[in-house]
PDB file of C-alpha atoms in Angstrom:
ATOM      1  CA  MET A 133      -1.969 -88.318 -42.983  1.00  0.00           C
ATOM      2  CA  ALA A 134       1.225 -88.291 -40.893  1.00  0.00           C
ATOM      3  CA  GLY A 135       0.214 -84.936 -39.414  1.00  0.00           C
ATOM      4  CA  ILE A 136      -3.257 -86.218 -38.518  1.00  0.00           C
ATOM      5  CA  GLN A 137      -1.767 -89.324 -36.899  1.00  0.00           C
ATOM      6  CA  GLY A 138       0.641 -87.163 -34.920  1.00  0.00           C
ATOM      7  CA  GLU A 139      -2.179 -84.980 -33.645  1.00  0.00           C
ATOM      8  CA  ARG A 140      -4.164 -88.108 -32.731  1.00  0.00           C
ATOM      9  CA  ARG A 141      -1.216 -89.461 -30.723  1.00  0.00           C
ATOM     10  CA  ARG A 142      -0.932 -86.184 -28.810  1.00  0.00           C
ATOM     11  CA  ASP A 143      -4.681 -86.098 -28.147  1.00  0.00           C
ATOM     12  CA  VAL A 144      -4.624 -89.662 -26.815  1.00  0.00           C
ATOM     13  CA  ALA A 145      -1.575 -88.905 -24.685  1.00  0.00           C
ATOM     14  CA  ASP A 146      -3.110 -85.768 -23.208  1.00  0.00           C
ATOM     15  CA  ALA A 147      -6.337 -87.609 -22.434  1.00  0.00           C
ATOM     16  CA  GLY A 148      -4.354 -90.392 -20.805  1.00  0.00           C
ATOM     17  CA  ALA A 149      -2.419 -87.928 -18.657  1.00  0.00           C
ATOM     18  CA  ARG A 150      -5.628 -86.292 -17.450  1.00  0.00           C
ATOM     19  CA  ALA A 151      -7.183 -89.663 -16.619  1.00  0.00           C
ATOM     20  CA  ALA A 152      -4.153 -91.210 -14.935  1.00  0.00           C
ATOM     21  CA  GLY A 153      -4.046 -91.921 -11.224  1.00  0.00           C
ATOM     22  CA  PRO A 154      -1.617 -90.600  -8.607  1.00  0.00           C
ATOM     23  CA  ARG A 155       1.916 -90.015  -9.847  1.00  0.00           C
ATOM     24  CA  GLU A 156       4.355 -92.739  -8.900  1.00  0.00           C
ATOM     25  CA  GLY A 157       7.756 -91.679  -7.624  1.00  0.00           C
ATOM     26  CA  VAL A 158       6.874 -88.139  -6.516  1.00  0.00           C
ATOM     27  CA  ALA A 159       4.752 -88.721  -3.411  1.00  0.00           C
ATOM     28  CA  GLY A 160       6.169 -86.933  -0.402  1.00  0.00           C
ATOM     29  CA  LEU A 161       8.486 -84.640  -2.364  1.00  0.00           C
ATOM     30  CA  ASP A 162       8.235 -80.938  -1.528  1.00  0.00           C
ATOM     31  CA  VAL A 163       7.990 -78.151  -4.092  1.00  0.00           C
ATOM     32  CA  VAL A 164      11.175 -76.101  -4.348  1.00  0.00           C
ATOM     33  CA  ASP A 165      10.422 -72.614  -3.004  1.00  0.00           C
ATOM     34  CA  GLU A 166      11.329 -69.170  -4.337  1.00  0.00           C
ATOM     35  CA  SER A 167      14.393 -68.784  -2.113  1.00  0.00           C
ATOM     36  CA  PHE A 168      15.996 -71.745  -3.910  1.00  0.00           C
ATOM     37  CA  TYR A 169      15.845 -69.884  -7.231  1.00  0.00           C
ATOM     38  CA  ALA A 170      16.845 -66.488  -5.791  1.00  0.00           C
ATOM     39  CA  ARG A 171      20.477 -67.589  -5.478  1.00  0.00           C
ATOM     40  CA  PRO A 172      23.208 -67.032  -8.114  1.00  0.00           C
ATOM     41  CA  VAL A 173      22.448 -68.967 -11.278  1.00  0.00           C
ATOM     42  CA  LEU A 174      25.735 -70.882 -11.033  1.00  0.00           C
ATOM     43  CA  GLU A 175      24.549 -72.254  -7.694  1.00  0.00           C
ATOM     44  CA  VAL A 176      21.034 -73.055  -8.857  1.00  0.00           C
ATOM     45  CA  ALA A 177      22.042 -74.921 -12.038  1.00  0.00           C
ATOM     46  CA  PRO A 178      23.909 -77.780 -10.291  1.00  0.00           C
ATOM     47  CA  ALA A 179      21.476 -77.747  -7.352  1.00  0.00           C
ATOM     48  CA  LEU A 180      18.626 -78.587  -9.742  1.00  0.00           C
ATOM     49  CA  LEU A 181      20.260 -81.915 -10.617  1.00  0.00           C
ATOM     50  CA  GLY A 182      18.224 -84.602  -8.881  1.00  0.00           C
ATOM     51  CA  CYS A 183      15.137 -82.404  -8.592  1.00  0.00           C
ATOM     52  CA  VAL A 184      11.936 -83.570 -10.284  1.00  0.00           C
ATOM     53  CA  VAL A 185       9.953 -81.739 -12.972  1.00  0.00           C
ATOM     54  CA  VAL A 186       6.235 -82.552 -12.791  1.00  0.00           C
ATOM     55  CA  HIS A 187       3.651 -81.640 -15.434  1.00  0.00           C
ATOM     56  CA  GLY A 188       0.235 -83.259 -15.313  1.00  0.00           C
ATOM     57  CA  ASP A 189       0.819 -86.946 -14.624  1.00  0.00           C
ATOM     58  CA  THR A 190       4.275 -87.076 -16.139  1.00  0.00           C
ATOM     59  CA  ALA A 191       7.526 -86.436 -14.317  1.00  0.00           C
ATOM     60  CA  GLY A 192      11.270 -86.749 -14.737  1.00  0.00           C
ATOM     61  CA  VAL A 193      14.437 -86.295 -12.701  1.00  0.00           C
ATOM     62  CA  ILE A 194      16.704 -83.460 -13.854  1.00  0.00           C
ATOM     63  CA  VAL A 195      20.102 -84.802 -14.954  1.00  0.00           C
ATOM     64  CA  GLU A 196      21.443 -81.957 -17.093  1.00  0.00           C
ATOM     65  CA  THR A 197      21.239 -78.174 -16.877  1.00  0.00           C
ATOM     66  CA  GLU A 198      22.886 -75.080 -18.323  1.00  0.00           C
ATOM     67  CA  ALA A 199      23.251 -71.677 -16.666  1.00  0.00           C
ATOM     68  CA  TYR A 200      22.585 -68.401 -18.505  1.00  0.00           C
ATOM     69  CA  HIS A 201      23.301 -64.904 -17.137  1.00  0.00           C
ATOM     70  CA  PHE A 202      22.632 -61.439 -18.551  1.00  0.00           C
ATOM     71  CA  SER A 203      26.371 -60.647 -18.554  1.00  0.00           C
ATOM     72  CA  GLU A 204      27.148 -63.086 -21.394  1.00  0.00           C
ATOM     73  CA  PRO A 205      25.855 -62.971 -24.985  1.00  0.00           C
ATOM     74  CA  ALA A 206      24.334 -66.463 -25.101  1.00  0.00           C
ATOM     75  CA  CYS A 207      21.688 -65.357 -22.596  1.00  0.00           C
ATOM     76  CA  HIS A 208      18.502 -63.834 -24.010  1.00  0.00           C
ATOM     77  CA  ALA A 209      18.651 -61.211 -21.228  1.00  0.00           C
ATOM     78  CA  TYR A 210      21.936 -59.900 -22.674  1.00  0.00           C
ATOM     79  CA  VAL A 211      19.981 -57.587 -25.007  1.00  0.00           C
ATOM     80  CA  GLY A 212      18.153 -56.018 -22.076  1.00  0.00           C
ATOM     81  CA  LEU A 213      14.477 -55.744 -21.233  1.00  0.00           C
ATOM     82  CA  THR A 214      12.158 -56.540 -24.157  1.00  0.00           C
ATOM     83  CA  PRO A 215       8.669 -58.058 -24.354  1.00  0.00           C
ATOM     84  CA  ARG A 216      10.304 -61.452 -24.937  1.00  0.00           C
ATOM     85  CA  THR A 217      12.866 -61.199 -22.127  1.00  0.00           C
ATOM     86  CA  ALA A 218      10.630 -59.535 -19.523  1.00  0.00           C
ATOM     87  CA  VAL A 219      10.062 -62.836 -17.719  1.00  0.00           C
ATOM     88  CA  LEU A 220      13.833 -63.210 -17.215  1.00  0.00           C
ATOM     89  CA  PHE A 221      13.886 -59.948 -15.279  1.00  0.00           C
ATOM     90  CA  GLY A 222      10.883 -60.938 -13.173  1.00  0.00           C
ATOM     91  CA  PRO A 223      10.730 -62.814  -9.878  1.00  0.00           C
ATOM     92  CA  PRO A 224      12.685 -66.058  -9.452  1.00  0.00           C
ATOM     93  CA  GLY A 225      10.931 -69.399  -9.575  1.00  0.00           C
ATOM     94  CA  VAL A 226       9.050 -68.706 -12.807  1.00  0.00           C
ATOM     95  CA  ALA A 227       9.100 -70.741 -16.032  1.00  0.00           C
ATOM     96  CA  TYR A 228      10.679 -69.196 -19.115  1.00  0.00           C
ATOM     97  CA  VAL A 229       9.404 -71.258 -22.055  1.00  0.00           C
ATOM     98  CA  TYR A 230      10.408 -70.218 -25.556  1.00  0.00           C
ATOM     99  CA  ARG A 231      10.554 -71.675 -29.044  1.00  0.00           C
ATOM    100  CA  SER A 232      13.974 -72.710 -30.343  1.00  0.00           C
ATOM    101  CA  TYR A 233      14.615 -72.654 -34.094  1.00  0.00           C
ATOM    102  CA  GLY A 234      10.863 -72.411 -34.621  1.00  0.00           C
ATOM    103  CA  ILE A 235      10.431 -76.048 -33.595  1.00  0.00           C
ATOM    104  CA  HIS A 236      11.045 -76.967 -29.965  1.00  0.00           C
ATOM    105  CA  ALA A 237       9.702 -75.424 -26.769  1.00  0.00           C
ATOM    106  CA  LEU A 238      12.481 -75.183 -24.171  1.00  0.00           C
ATOM    107  CA  LEU A 239      11.966 -74.998 -20.403  1.00  0.00           C
ATOM    108  CA  ASN A 240      14.013 -72.670 -18.214  1.00  0.00           C
ATOM    109  CA  ALA A 241      13.791 -71.697 -14.551  1.00  0.00           C
ATOM    110  CA  VAL A 242      14.233 -67.970 -13.848  1.00  0.00           C
ATOM    111  CA  CYS A 243      16.862 -67.384 -11.162  1.00  0.00           C
ATOM    112  CA  GLU A 244      18.482 -64.655  -9.072  1.00  0.00           C
ATOM    113  CA  PRO A 245      16.667 -61.635  -7.590  1.00  0.00           C
ATOM    114  CA  GLU A 246      14.177 -59.691  -9.680  1.00  0.00           C
ATOM    115  CA  ASP A 247      15.653 -57.350 -12.332  1.00  0.00           C
ATOM    116  CA  VAL A 248      18.885 -59.372 -12.731  1.00  0.00           C
ATOM    117  CA  GLY A 249      18.147 -61.490 -15.830  1.00  0.00           C
ATOM    118  CA  ALA A 250      19.256 -65.122 -15.427  1.00  0.00           C
ATOM    119  CA  ALA A 251      17.855 -68.609 -15.932  1.00  0.00           C
ATOM    120  CA  VAL A 252      18.715 -72.299 -15.946  1.00  0.00           C
ATOM    121  CA  LEU A 253      17.887 -74.342 -19.046  1.00  0.00           C
ATOM    122  CA  ILE A 254      16.601 -77.822 -18.216  1.00  0.00           C
ATOM    123  CA  ARG A 255      18.481 -79.906 -20.781  1.00  0.00           C
ATOM    124  CA  ALA A 256      17.611 -83.506 -19.894  1.00  0.00           C
ATOM    125  CA  LEU A 257      15.487 -85.666 -17.597  1.00  0.00           C
ATOM    126  CA  GLU A 258      15.434 -89.282 -16.492  1.00  0.00           C
ATOM    127  CA  PRO A 259      11.798 -90.408 -17.045  1.00  0.00           C
ATOM    128  CA  LEU A 260      10.115 -91.080 -13.706  1.00  0.00           C
ATOM    129  CA  SER A 261       6.341 -91.384 -14.146  1.00  0.00           C
ATOM    130  CA  GLY A 262       3.800 -91.362 -16.953  1.00  0.00           C
ATOM    131  CA  LEU A 263       6.171 -93.182 -19.295  1.00  0.00           C
ATOM    132  CA  GLU A 264       3.450 -94.496 -21.608  1.00  0.00           C
ATOM    133  CA  VAL A 265       2.070 -90.995 -22.047  1.00  0.00           C
ATOM    134  CA  MET A 266       5.567 -89.709 -22.719  1.00  0.00           C
ATOM    135  CA  ARG A 267       6.125 -92.378 -25.373  1.00  0.00           C
ATOM    136  CA  LEU A 268       2.872 -91.489 -27.113  1.00  0.00           C
ATOM    137  CA  ARG A 269       3.741 -87.807 -27.162  1.00  0.00           C
ATOM    138  CA  ARG A 270       7.215 -88.517 -28.514  1.00  0.00           C
ATOM    139  CA  GLY A 271       5.723 -90.631 -31.295  1.00  0.00           C
ATOM    140  CA  GLY A 272       8.403 -93.288 -31.133  1.00  0.00           C
ATOM    141  CA  GLY A 273      11.327 -90.876 -31.378  1.00  0.00           C
ATOM    142  CA  ALA A 274      14.699 -91.926 -30.007  1.00  0.00           C
ATOM    143  CA  GLY A 275      15.014 -91.137 -26.314  1.00  0.00           C
ATOM    144  CA  LEU A 276      12.103 -89.916 -24.229  1.00  0.00           C
ATOM    145  CA  SER A 277      13.587 -86.892 -22.505  1.00  0.00           C
ATOM    146  CA  ASN A 278      17.335 -86.770 -23.170  1.00  0.00           C
ATOM    147  CA  GLY A 279      17.267 -83.314 -24.703  1.00  0.00           C
ATOM    148  CA  PRO A 280      15.627 -79.943 -24.012  1.00  0.00           C
ATOM    149  CA  GLY A 281      13.115 -80.221 -26.855  1.00  0.00           C
ATOM    150  CA  LYS A 282      12.402 -83.895 -26.234  1.00  0.00           C
ATOM    151  CA  LEU A 283      11.593 -83.393 -22.565  1.00  0.00           C
ATOM    152  CA  THR A 284       9.052 -80.629 -23.165  1.00  0.00           C
ATOM    153  CA  GLN A 285       7.365 -82.733 -25.846  1.00  0.00           C
ATOM    154  CA  ALA A 286       7.320 -85.785 -23.567  1.00  0.00           C
ATOM    155  CA  LEU A 287       5.888 -83.836 -20.635  1.00  0.00           C
ATOM    156  CA  GLY A 288       3.426 -81.887 -22.813  1.00  0.00           C
ATOM    157  CA  ILE A 289       4.831 -78.468 -21.883  1.00  0.00           C
ATOM    158  CA  GLU A 290       3.529 -75.678 -24.122  1.00  0.00           C
ATOM    159  CA  LEU A 291       4.534 -72.090 -24.925  1.00  0.00           C
ATOM    160  CA  THR A 292       1.348 -70.928 -23.201  1.00  0.00           C
ATOM    161  CA  GLU A 293       2.986 -71.920 -19.902  1.00  0.00           C
ATOM    162  CA  ASN A 294       5.671 -69.263 -20.252  1.00  0.00           C
ATOM    163  CA  ALA A 295       5.814 -66.916 -17.231  1.00  0.00           C
ATOM    164  CA  THR A 296       3.886 -69.320 -14.980  1.00  0.00           C
ATOM    165  CA  SER A 297       5.024 -70.144 -11.454  1.00  0.00           C
ATOM    166  CA  LEU A 298       7.187 -73.214 -10.900  1.00  0.00           C
ATOM    167  CA  ILE A 299       5.917 -73.281  -7.324  1.00  0.00           C
ATOM    168  CA  ASP A 300       2.141 -73.362  -7.737  1.00  0.00           C
ATOM    169  CA  GLY A 301       1.659 -73.319 -11.516  1.00  0.00           C
ATOM    170  CA  PRO A 302       1.119 -76.105 -14.076  1.00  0.00           C
ATOM    171  CA  ILE A 303       4.837 -76.985 -14.154  1.00  0.00           C
ATOM    172  CA  ARG A 304       6.383 -77.693 -10.779  1.00  0.00           C
ATOM    173  CA  ILE A 305       9.867 -78.584  -9.648  1.00  0.00           C
ATOM    174  CA  LEU A 306      10.155 -80.789  -6.574  1.00  0.00           C
ATOM    175  CA  ALA A 307      13.170 -81.252  -4.322  1.00  0.00           C
ATOM    176  CA  GLY A 308      14.999 -84.521  -4.919  1.00  0.00           C
ATOM    177  CA  GLU A 309      18.271 -86.203  -4.052  1.00  0.00           C
ATOM    178  CA  PRO A 310      21.409 -84.175  -4.929  1.00  0.00           C
ATOM    179  CA  ARG A 311      23.475 -85.731  -7.714  1.00  0.00           C
ATOM    180  CA  PRO A 312      27.260 -85.621  -8.135  1.00  0.00           C
ATOM    181  CA  TYR A 313      28.047 -83.909 -11.401  1.00  0.00           C
ATOM    182  CA  VAL A 314      30.595 -82.893 -13.993  1.00  0.00           C
ATOM    183  CA  THR A 315      30.923 -79.482 -15.597  1.00  0.00           C
ATOM    184  CA  GLY A 316      31.792 -78.481 -19.122  1.00  0.00           C
ATOM    185  CA  PRO A 317      31.032 -76.032 -21.938  1.00  0.00           C
ATOM    186  CA  ARG A 318      27.445 -75.431 -22.964  1.00  0.00           C
ATOM    187  CA  ILE A 319      26.397 -77.016 -26.237  1.00  0.00           C
ATOM    188  CA  GLY A 320      24.310 -75.941 -29.206  1.00  0.00           C
ATOM    189  CA  ILE A 321      25.379 -72.291 -28.951  1.00  0.00           C
ATOM    190  CA  THR A 322      27.933 -70.129 -30.773  1.00  0.00           C
ATOM    191  CA  LYS A 323      28.392 -67.281 -28.278  1.00  0.00           C
ATOM    192  CA  ALA A 324      30.272 -67.642 -24.982  1.00  0.00           C
ATOM    193  CA  ALA A 325      30.502 -71.357 -25.739  1.00  0.00           C
ATOM    194  CA  GLU A 326      33.736 -71.628 -23.777  1.00  0.00           C
ATOM    195  CA  LEU A 327      32.080 -71.016 -20.398  1.00  0.00           C
ATOM    196  CA  PRO A 328      31.901 -74.256 -18.348  1.00  0.00           C
ATOM    197  CA  TRP A 329      28.264 -73.700 -17.435  1.00  0.00           C
ATOM    198  CA  ARG A 330      26.833 -77.090 -18.386  1.00  0.00           C
ATOM    199  CA  PHE A 331      26.151 -79.471 -15.507  1.00  0.00           C
ATOM    200  CA  CYS A 332      25.559 -83.214 -15.970  1.00  0.00           C
ATOM    201  CA  ALA A 333      24.707 -85.848 -13.376  1.00  0.00           C
ATOM    202  CA  ILE A 334      27.478 -88.432 -13.272  1.00  0.00           C
ATOM    203  CA  GLY A 335      26.444 -91.842 -14.568  1.00  0.00           C
ATOM    204  CA  SER A 336      23.133 -90.818 -16.108  1.00  0.00           C
ATOM    205  CA  ARG A 337      22.327 -92.398 -19.459  1.00  0.00           C
ATOM    206  CA  ASP A 338      19.781 -89.698 -20.201  1.00  0.00           C
ATOM    207  CA  VAL A 339      22.037 -86.677 -20.694  1.00  0.00           C
ATOM    208  CA  SER A 340      21.660 -85.040 -24.092  1.00  0.00           C
ATOM    209  CA  ARG A 341      25.298 -85.597 -25.010  1.00  0.00           C
ATOM    210  CA  PRO A 342      27.964 -87.622 -23.163  1.00  0.00           C
ATOM    211  CA  TRP A 343      30.524 -85.461 -21.398  1.00  0.00           C
ATOM    212  CA  PRO A 344      34.141 -85.544 -22.626  1.00  0.00           C
ATOM    213  CA  PRO A 345      36.724 -87.171 -20.336  1.00  0.00           C
ATOM    214  CA  GLY A 346      38.724 -84.937 -18.036  1.00  0.00           C
ATOM    215  CA  LEU A 347      35.944 -82.578 -16.961  1.00  0.00           C
ATOM    216  CA  ASN A 348      35.781 -81.481 -13.339  1.00  0.00           C
ATOM    217  CA  ALA A 349      33.730 -83.797 -11.138  1.00  0.00           C
ATOM    218  CA  ARG A 350      31.919 -82.364  -8.139  1.00  0.00           C
ATOM    219  CA  GLY A 351      29.522 -83.722  -5.542  1.00  0.00           C
TER     220      GLY A 351
END
C-alpha cells in the first residue's frame, strides 16, 4: 500500500507540474551557455552557486556544488572512456545523471572542453518555485532539496535525462546572482576526500551538511 501511495503522490505531483502556470522567480533569467561550462571545473563549480536549476515548473537556486576531474579517483572519468562515462568526455553543458547506491539519481553538469572528463555535482538547492509539487514528490521527507538525491526527487529529474543538454534540454541552468562561498573537502566519498573541492554558499540553510568553522571564505 505504501508503494501505491508513493506512486500516486508522484503522479499527482507530475500532473500538477505540467498544469502549473508560469514559473515564479525565474522570469528574465538567461540560460547559461556552453562557454560557461567549457572552463576548468574548479572555476565552474563555485560559479554555479546562485544559478537556478529549472525542470518543468519547479526550480531551485544552487547553494552547494562539488567538482570532479578525471585526474582524481573519486571522479567516474578516472577509469577512462566507458559506456557509462562517455557523457563526461562529451561536450560541456550536458547533464550527467546517474544512480547512486541504486537509489538516488544525481545531477551533474559536464565541464571543460570535450574529451577531458570533468563535471560538477549539484549537491543542494534553495527551493524557488513549484514548492507544492516538490513537497508532493518528496512525500513529506525532511528537507525539500538540501541534498543531491533530494533535489532530483523534488524536481522530478530522471535517469532518462542523462546526456541531455542543459542549454535547450529538459533540465536547464539559468544565470543568477553570484554567492559568496566557503570551500572544504567533498563529502560522502572515500577516495581523494582530502581535496577542498566542495563549495557552499555562505549563510544558506539548505546546504546538505553545515560547513566546519575555519574554512576559506571567498566572494
